[in-house]
Coordinates of C-alpha atoms in Angstrom, one line a residue:
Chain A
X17 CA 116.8 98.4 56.4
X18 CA 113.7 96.3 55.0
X19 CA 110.1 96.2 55.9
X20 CA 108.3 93.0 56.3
X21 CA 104.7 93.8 56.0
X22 CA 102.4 91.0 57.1
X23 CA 99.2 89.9 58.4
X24 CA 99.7 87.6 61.5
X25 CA 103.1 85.9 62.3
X26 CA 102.5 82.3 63.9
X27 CA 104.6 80.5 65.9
X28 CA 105.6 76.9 64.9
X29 CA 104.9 74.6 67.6
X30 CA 104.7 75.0 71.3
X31 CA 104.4 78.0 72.9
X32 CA 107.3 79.9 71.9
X33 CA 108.0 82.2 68.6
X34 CA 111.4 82.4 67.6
X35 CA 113.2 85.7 66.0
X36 CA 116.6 86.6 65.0
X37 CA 118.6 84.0 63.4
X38 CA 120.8 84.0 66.8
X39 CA 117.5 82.9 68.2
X40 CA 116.2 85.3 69.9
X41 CA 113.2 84.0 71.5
X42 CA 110.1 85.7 72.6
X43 CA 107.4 83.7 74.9
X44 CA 103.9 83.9 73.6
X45 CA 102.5 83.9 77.1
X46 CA 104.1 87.2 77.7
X47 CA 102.9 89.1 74.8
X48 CA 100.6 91.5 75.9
X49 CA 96.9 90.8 74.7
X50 CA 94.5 93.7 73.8
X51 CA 94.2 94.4 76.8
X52 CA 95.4 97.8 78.8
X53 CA 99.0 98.0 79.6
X54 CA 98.2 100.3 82.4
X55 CA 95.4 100.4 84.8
X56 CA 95.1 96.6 84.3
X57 CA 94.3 95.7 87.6
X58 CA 90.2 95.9 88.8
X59 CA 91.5 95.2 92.6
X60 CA 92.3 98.5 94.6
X61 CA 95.1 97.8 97.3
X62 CA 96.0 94.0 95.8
X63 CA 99.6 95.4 97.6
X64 CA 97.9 95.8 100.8
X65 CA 100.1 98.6 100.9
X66 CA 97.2 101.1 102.5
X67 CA 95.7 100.5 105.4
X68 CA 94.1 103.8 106.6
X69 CA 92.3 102.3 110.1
X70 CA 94.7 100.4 111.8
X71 CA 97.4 97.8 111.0
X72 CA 96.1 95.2 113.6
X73 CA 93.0 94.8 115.3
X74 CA 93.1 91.7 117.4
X75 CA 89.7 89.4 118.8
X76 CA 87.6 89.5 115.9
X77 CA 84.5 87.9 116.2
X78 CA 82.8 89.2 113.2
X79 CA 83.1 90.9 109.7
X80 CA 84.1 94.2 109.2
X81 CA 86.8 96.0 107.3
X82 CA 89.6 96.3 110.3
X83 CA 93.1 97.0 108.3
X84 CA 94.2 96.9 104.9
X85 CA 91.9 99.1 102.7
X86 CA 89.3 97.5 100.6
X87 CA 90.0 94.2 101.9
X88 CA 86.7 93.0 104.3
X89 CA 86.6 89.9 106.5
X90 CA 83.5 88.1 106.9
X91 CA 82.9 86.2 109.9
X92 CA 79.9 84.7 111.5
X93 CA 80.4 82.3 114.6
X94 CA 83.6 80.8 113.4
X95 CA 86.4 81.5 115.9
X96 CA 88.3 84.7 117.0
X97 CA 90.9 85.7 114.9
X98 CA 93.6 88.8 114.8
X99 CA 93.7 91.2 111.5
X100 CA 97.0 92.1 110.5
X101 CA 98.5 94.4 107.6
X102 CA 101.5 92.3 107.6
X103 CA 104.9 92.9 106.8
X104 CA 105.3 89.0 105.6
X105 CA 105.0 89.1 102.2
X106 CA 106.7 87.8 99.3
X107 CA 109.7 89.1 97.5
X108 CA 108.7 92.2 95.4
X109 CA 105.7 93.0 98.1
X110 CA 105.7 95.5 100.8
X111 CA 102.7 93.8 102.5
X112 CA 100.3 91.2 102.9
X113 CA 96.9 90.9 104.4
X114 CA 96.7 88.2 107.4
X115 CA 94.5 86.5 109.6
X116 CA 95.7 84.6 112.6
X117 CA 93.0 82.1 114.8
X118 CA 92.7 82.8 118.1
X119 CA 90.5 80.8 119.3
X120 CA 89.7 77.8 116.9
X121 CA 86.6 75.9 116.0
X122 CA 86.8 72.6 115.2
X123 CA 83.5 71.9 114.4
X124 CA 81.9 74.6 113.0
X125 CA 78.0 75.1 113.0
X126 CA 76.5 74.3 109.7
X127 CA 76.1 78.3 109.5
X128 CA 79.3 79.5 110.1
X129 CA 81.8 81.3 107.9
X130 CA 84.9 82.5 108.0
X131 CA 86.0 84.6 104.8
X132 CA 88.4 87.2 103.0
X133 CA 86.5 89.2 100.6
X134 CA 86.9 92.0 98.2
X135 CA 84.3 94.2 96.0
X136 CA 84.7 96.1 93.3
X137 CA 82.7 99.1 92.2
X138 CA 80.4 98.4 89.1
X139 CA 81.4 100.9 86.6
X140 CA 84.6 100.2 87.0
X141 CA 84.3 96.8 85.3
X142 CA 81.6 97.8 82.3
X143 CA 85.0 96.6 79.7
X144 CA 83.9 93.0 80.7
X145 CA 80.7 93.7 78.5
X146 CA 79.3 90.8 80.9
X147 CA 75.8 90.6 79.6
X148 CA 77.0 90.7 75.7
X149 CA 78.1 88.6 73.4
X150 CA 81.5 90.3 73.5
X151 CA 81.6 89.6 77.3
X152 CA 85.7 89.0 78.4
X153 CA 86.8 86.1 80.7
X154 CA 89.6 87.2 83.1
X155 CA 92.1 86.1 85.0
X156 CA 93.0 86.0 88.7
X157 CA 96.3 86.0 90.3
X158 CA 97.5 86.1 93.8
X159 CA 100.1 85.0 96.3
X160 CA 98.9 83.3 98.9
X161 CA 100.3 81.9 102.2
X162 CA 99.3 79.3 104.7
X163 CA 100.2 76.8 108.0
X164 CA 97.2 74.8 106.2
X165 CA 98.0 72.7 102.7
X166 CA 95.0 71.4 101.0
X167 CA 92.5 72.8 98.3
X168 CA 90.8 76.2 99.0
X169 CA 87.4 77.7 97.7
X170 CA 86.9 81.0 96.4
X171 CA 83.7 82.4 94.5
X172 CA 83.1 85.6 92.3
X173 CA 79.5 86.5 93.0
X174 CA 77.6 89.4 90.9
X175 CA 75.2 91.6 93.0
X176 CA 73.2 92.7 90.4
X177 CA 72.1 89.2 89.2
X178 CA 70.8 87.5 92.9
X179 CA 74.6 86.7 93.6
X180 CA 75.2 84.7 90.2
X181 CA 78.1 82.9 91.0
X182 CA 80.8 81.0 90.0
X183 CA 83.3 78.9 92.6
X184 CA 86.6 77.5 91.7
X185 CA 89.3 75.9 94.2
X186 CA 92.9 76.3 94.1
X187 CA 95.6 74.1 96.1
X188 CA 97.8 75.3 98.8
X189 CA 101.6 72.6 98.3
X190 CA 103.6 73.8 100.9
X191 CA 102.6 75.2 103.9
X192 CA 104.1 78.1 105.3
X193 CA 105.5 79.1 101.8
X194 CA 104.2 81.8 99.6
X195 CA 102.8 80.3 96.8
X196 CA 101.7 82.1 93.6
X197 CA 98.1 81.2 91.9
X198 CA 96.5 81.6 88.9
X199 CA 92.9 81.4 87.6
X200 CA 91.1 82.0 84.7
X201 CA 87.5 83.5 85.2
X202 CA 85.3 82.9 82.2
X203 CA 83.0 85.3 80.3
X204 CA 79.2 85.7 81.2
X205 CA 77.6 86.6 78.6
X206 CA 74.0 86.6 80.2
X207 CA 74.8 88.3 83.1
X208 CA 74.6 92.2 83.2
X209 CA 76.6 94.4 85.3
X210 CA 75.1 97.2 86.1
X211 CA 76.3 100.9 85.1
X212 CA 76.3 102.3 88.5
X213 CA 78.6 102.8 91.7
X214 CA 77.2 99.9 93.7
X215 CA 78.8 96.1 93.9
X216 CA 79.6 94.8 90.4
X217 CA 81.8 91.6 91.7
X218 CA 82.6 90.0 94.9
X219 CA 85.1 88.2 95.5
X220 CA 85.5 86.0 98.1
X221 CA 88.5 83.1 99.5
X222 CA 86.8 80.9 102.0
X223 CA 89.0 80.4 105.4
X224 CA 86.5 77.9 106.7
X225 CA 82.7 77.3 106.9
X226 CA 80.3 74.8 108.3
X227 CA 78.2 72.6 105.9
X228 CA 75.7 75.0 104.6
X229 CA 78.4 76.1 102.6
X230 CA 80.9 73.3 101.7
X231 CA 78.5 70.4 101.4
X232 CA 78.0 71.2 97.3
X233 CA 80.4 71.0 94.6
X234 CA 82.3 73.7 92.8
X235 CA 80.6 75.5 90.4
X236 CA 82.9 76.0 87.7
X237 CA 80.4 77.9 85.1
X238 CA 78.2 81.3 86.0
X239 CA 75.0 80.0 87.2
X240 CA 72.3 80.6 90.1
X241 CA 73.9 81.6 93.8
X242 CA 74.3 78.2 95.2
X243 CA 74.9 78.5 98.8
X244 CA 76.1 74.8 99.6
X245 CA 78.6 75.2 96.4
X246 CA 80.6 78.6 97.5
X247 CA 83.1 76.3 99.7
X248 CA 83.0 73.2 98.5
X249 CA 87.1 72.1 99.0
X250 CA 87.5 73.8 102.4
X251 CA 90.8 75.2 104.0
X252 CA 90.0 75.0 107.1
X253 CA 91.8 77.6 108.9
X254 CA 90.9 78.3 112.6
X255 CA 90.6 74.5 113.4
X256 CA 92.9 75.4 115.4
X257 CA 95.1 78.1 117.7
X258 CA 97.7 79.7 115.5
X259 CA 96.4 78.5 111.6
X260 CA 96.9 81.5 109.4
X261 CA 96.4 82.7 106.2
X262 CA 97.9 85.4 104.1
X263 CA 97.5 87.2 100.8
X264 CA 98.7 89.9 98.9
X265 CA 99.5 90.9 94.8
X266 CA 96.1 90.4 94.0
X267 CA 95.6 91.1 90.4
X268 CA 92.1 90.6 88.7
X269 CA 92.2 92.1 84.9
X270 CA 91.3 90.8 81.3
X271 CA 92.5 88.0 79.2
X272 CA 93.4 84.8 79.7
X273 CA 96.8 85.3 80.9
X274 CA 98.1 86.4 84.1
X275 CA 100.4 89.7 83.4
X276 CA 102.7 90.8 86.2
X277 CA 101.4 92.5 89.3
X278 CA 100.6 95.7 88.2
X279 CA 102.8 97.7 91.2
X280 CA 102.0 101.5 91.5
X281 CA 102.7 104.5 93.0
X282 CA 101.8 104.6 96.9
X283 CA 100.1 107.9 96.1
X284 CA 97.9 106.3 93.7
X285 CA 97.1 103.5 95.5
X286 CA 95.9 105.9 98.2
X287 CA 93.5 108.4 96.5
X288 CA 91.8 105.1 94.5
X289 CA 90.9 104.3 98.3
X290 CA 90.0 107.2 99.6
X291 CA 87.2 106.8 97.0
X292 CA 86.0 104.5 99.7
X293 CA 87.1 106.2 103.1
X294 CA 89.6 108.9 103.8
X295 CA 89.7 110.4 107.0
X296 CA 91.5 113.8 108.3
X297 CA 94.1 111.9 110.7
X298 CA 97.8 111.3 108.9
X299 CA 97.4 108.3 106.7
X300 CA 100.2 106.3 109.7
X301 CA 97.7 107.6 112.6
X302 CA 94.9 105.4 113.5
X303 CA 91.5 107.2 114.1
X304 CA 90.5 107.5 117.8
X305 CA 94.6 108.1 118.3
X306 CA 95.0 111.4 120.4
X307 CA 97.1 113.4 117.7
X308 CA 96.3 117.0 116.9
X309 CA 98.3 116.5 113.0
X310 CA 95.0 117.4 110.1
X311 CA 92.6 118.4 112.7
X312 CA 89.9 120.5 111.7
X313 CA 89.1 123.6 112.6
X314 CA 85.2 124.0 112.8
X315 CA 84.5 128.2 112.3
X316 CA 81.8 128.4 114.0
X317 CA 79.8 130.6 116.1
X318 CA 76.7 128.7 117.3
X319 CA 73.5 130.3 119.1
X320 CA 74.8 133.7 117.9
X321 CA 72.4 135.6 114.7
X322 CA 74.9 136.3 112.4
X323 CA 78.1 133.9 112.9
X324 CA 78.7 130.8 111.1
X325 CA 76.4 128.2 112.2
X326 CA 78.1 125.2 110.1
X327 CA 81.1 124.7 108.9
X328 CA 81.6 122.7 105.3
X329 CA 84.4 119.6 105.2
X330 CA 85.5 118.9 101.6
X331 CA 86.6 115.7 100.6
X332 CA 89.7 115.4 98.7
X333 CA 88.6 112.7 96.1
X334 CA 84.8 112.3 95.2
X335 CA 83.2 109.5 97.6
X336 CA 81.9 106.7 95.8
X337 CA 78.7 107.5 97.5
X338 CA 77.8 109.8 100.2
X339 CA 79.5 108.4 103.2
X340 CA 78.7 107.8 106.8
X341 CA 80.8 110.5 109.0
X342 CA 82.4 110.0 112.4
X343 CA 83.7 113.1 114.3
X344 CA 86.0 112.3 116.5
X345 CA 87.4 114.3 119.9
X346 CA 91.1 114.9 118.9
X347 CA 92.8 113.8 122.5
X348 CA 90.0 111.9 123.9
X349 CA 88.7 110.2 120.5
X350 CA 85.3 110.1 121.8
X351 CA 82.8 110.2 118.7
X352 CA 80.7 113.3 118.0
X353 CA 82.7 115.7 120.7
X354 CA 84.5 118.7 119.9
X355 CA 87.4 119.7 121.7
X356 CA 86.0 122.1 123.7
X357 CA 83.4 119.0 125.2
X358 CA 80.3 120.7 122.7
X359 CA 78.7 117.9 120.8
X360 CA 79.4 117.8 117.1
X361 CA 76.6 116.9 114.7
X362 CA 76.9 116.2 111.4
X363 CA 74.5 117.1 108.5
X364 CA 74.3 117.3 104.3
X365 CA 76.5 115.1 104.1
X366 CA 77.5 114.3 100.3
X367 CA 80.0 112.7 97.7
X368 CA 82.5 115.8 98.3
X369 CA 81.5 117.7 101.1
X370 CA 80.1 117.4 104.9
X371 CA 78.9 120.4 107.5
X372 CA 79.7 119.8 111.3
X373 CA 78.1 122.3 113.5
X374 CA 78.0 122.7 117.2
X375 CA 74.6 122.3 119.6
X376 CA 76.2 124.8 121.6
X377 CA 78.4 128.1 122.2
X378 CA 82.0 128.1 122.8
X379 CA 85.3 128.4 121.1
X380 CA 88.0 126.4 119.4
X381 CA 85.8 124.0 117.7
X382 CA 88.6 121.4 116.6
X383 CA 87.6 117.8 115.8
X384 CA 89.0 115.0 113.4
X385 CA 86.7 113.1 110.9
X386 CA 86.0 110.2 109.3
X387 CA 84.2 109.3 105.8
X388 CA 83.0 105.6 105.1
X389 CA 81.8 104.7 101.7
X390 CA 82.7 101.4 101.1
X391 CA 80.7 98.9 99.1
Chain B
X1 CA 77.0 89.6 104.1
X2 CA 77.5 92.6 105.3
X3 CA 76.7 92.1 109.1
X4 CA 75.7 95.2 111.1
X5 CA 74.6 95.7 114.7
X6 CA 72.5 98.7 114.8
X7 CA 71.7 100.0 118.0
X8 CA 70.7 103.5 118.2
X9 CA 69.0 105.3 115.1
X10 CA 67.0 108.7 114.7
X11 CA 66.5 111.4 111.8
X12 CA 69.0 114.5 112.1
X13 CA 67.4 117.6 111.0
X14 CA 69.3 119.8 108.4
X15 CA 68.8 124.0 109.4
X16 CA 65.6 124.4 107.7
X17 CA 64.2 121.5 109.9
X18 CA 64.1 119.1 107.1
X19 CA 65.3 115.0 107.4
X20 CA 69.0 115.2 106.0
X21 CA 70.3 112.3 107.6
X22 CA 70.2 108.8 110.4
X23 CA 72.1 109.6 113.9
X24 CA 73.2 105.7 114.2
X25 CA 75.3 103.8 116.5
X26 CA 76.6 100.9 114.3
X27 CA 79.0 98.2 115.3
X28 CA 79.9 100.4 118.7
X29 CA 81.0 103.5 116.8
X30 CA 78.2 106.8 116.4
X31 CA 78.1 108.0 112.6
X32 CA 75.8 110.2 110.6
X33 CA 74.2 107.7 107.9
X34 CA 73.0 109.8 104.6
X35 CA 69.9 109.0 103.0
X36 CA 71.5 107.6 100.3
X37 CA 70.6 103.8 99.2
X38 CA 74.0 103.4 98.1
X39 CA 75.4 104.0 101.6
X40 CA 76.2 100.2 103.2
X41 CA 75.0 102.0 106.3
X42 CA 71.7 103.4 105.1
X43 CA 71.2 100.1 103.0
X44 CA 71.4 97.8 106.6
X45 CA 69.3 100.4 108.3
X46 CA 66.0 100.7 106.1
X47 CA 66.5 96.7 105.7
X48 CA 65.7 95.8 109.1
X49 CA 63.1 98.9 109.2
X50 CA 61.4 97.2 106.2
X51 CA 61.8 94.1 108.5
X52 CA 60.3 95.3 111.5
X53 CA 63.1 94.7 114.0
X54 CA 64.2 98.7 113.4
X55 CA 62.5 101.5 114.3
X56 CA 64.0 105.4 113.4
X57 CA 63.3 107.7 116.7
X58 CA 62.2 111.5 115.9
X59 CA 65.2 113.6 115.8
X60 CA 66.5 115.7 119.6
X61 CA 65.5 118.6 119.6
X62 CA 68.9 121.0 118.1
X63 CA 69.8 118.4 115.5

């Protein structure tokens, strides 16, 4: 056995670097970068694999997150459209995120929007160094899925810089098909990110808009928020009954090559979005759902001197921030009822913890809960 | 763009009789809102105060 100790070894033409005199060959495009070989991926739920509210809410009319976790649809005026965790995805996927037009709009008001978003927290992403001279581009992947063909906008936006943009299009071929797309993201170097848990990035791939936001042109380089230049090659789903889109294997991480998706552990996937809500119903059962399963049981002895006059709720994973709180009846799932009918309040509400207390005597004080802190 | 319609708001009271939190009803569905700016929730709420077109009732007596 030798040792051949060098420097660098470069390949001699093309892309690929032969080894082993058998020839052996080893793509440069899969060499792994400096960049993590773990943890690579800056989207939570790219899988759409957790979806902790529902898996379809049908006639939306405006933006919300309704199923897969920390994937949001924005939608003002543009159509009705059904929300669907999916099942239709491609081979290697669980899942995919879909929206299905209800009711179309052919002609949308200049206004109007129709969008898939995501956001990701801002300390998560402080390896960019955006805002440095050592700020990283990074590169986008997804699988995407379509009864529309065309060219599609989507747009990174920075929150901490007045929405600092950057738009780039990428073409649907077939329709119908899942397709698998690829984008590099360059480097800003003059815009910081700030240190904190608020909106670092959105992301955001336009279904359909009216002019206000497709009558620009891309805007291929990070500059000012731009609003005419966010949609600029629209899709235009929901033009009519039955147009869809789909998405799923999101990957967002470092570099200038798109590694594969980065699959992990359902468990995982679950506590990096309970970060952002997390509930006390069974991760299948849909809040509201009459279903005893996680219930909690409020100790409490209201109106008497010495009993427990609030009972503390701790969150299993630290809350991003300190989250808006829903108690919900357990058979009726009417908000802020116990099950004994007394009405629940909610106070000190923090990262880890709640207290729910009762404005009135009585016993059994059983209720299920719900924790929103998403961006 | 987060889009909110806020319909109900007024200060809870924590035990000691201090502002802890916002009684909201947002999007249909009641919630506790906690003064924190990095709540969504809270964030929508003081914007439209600051904009006139929300106004924050005295907390019920009991909460």
């Amino acid at each position: 056995m030798s040792a051949l100790n060098v420097n660098a070894i470069d390949k001699e033409s093309g892309s690929t670097l032969t080894l082993g005199g058998s020839g052996t060959t080893v793509n440069v495009n899969n060499m792994v970068p400096d960049v993590a070989l773990s943890n690579r991926n800056l989207i939570t739920n790219g899988a759409m694999n957790v979806a902790q509210r529902k898996t379809q809410v049908t006639g939306v009319t405006s933006g919300g997150y309704y199923t897969c976790d920390r994937m949001p649809i924005q939608v003002n005026g543009l159509g009705t459209w059904t929300v669907d965790q999916s099942t239709d995805a491609p081979n290697g996927f669980s899942n995919s995120f879909k929206v299905t037009c209800t009711t179309a709009d052919a002609s949308p008001a200049a206004n109007a929007f129709s969008v898939f978003s995501h956001r990701i927290e801002a300390q998560n992403i402080q390896h960019l160094a955006f805002g440095t001279a050592d700020a990283k581009s990074m590169t986008l992947s997804f699988w995407v899925k379509s009864n529309k063909t065309g060219a599609a906008s989507f747009d990174f936006l920075q929150d901490d810089n007045s929405l600092k943009m950057i738009s780039k299009s990428y073409t649907i071929n077939s329709a119908n098909t899942w397709e698998y797309k690829t984008i590099l993201i360059p480097a800003d170097t003059a815009g910081v990110i700030n240190n904190d848990n608020g909106s670092g990035l959105q992301i955001n791939w336009w279904l359909n808009s009216g002019t206000n936001w497709s009558s620009g042109s891309l805007q291929s380089t990070w500059s000012t928020y731009d609003a005419t230049n966010r949609n600029a090659s629209n899709l235009s789903v929901g033009g009519a009954v039955s147009d869809y889109f789909a998405i799923t294997g999101i990957q967002l991480e470092v570099g200038e090559v798109a590694t594969p998706f980065e699959h992990e552990f359902f468990g995982n996937t679950v506590a990096k979005c309970q970060r952002y809500y997390q509930k006390s119903y069974n991760l299948d059962i849909p809040p509201q759902t009459n279903n005893a399963a996680g219930r909690h049981y409020f100790y409490l002895s209201p109106n008497t001197t010495n009993g427990n006059k609030g009972d503390i709720v701790s969150f299993p994973v630290t809350m991003r921030a300190s989250p808006s709180v829903t108690i919900y009846n357990e058979a009726s799932g009417v908000a802020g009822v116990f099950s004994n009918g007394a009405s629940a309040i909610v106070i000190v509400v923090g990262q880890r913890s709640f207290m729910g207390y009762a404005t009135s005597a009585g016993s059994d004080f059983y209720a299920h809960w719900v924790a929103d802190a998403e961006l | 763009m987060n889009q909110f319609n806020i319909t109900i708001v007024k200060h809870q009271l924590d035990f000691g009789g201090d502002i802890c939190g916002i009684k909201a009803t947002i999007d249909d569905m009641e919630m506790s809102v906690p003064l924190d700016p990095a709540n969504r929730h809270y964030a929508a709420i003081m914007e439209q105060v600051s904009a006139g077109t929300l106004t924050i009732a005295e907390a019920d007596n009991g909460e």
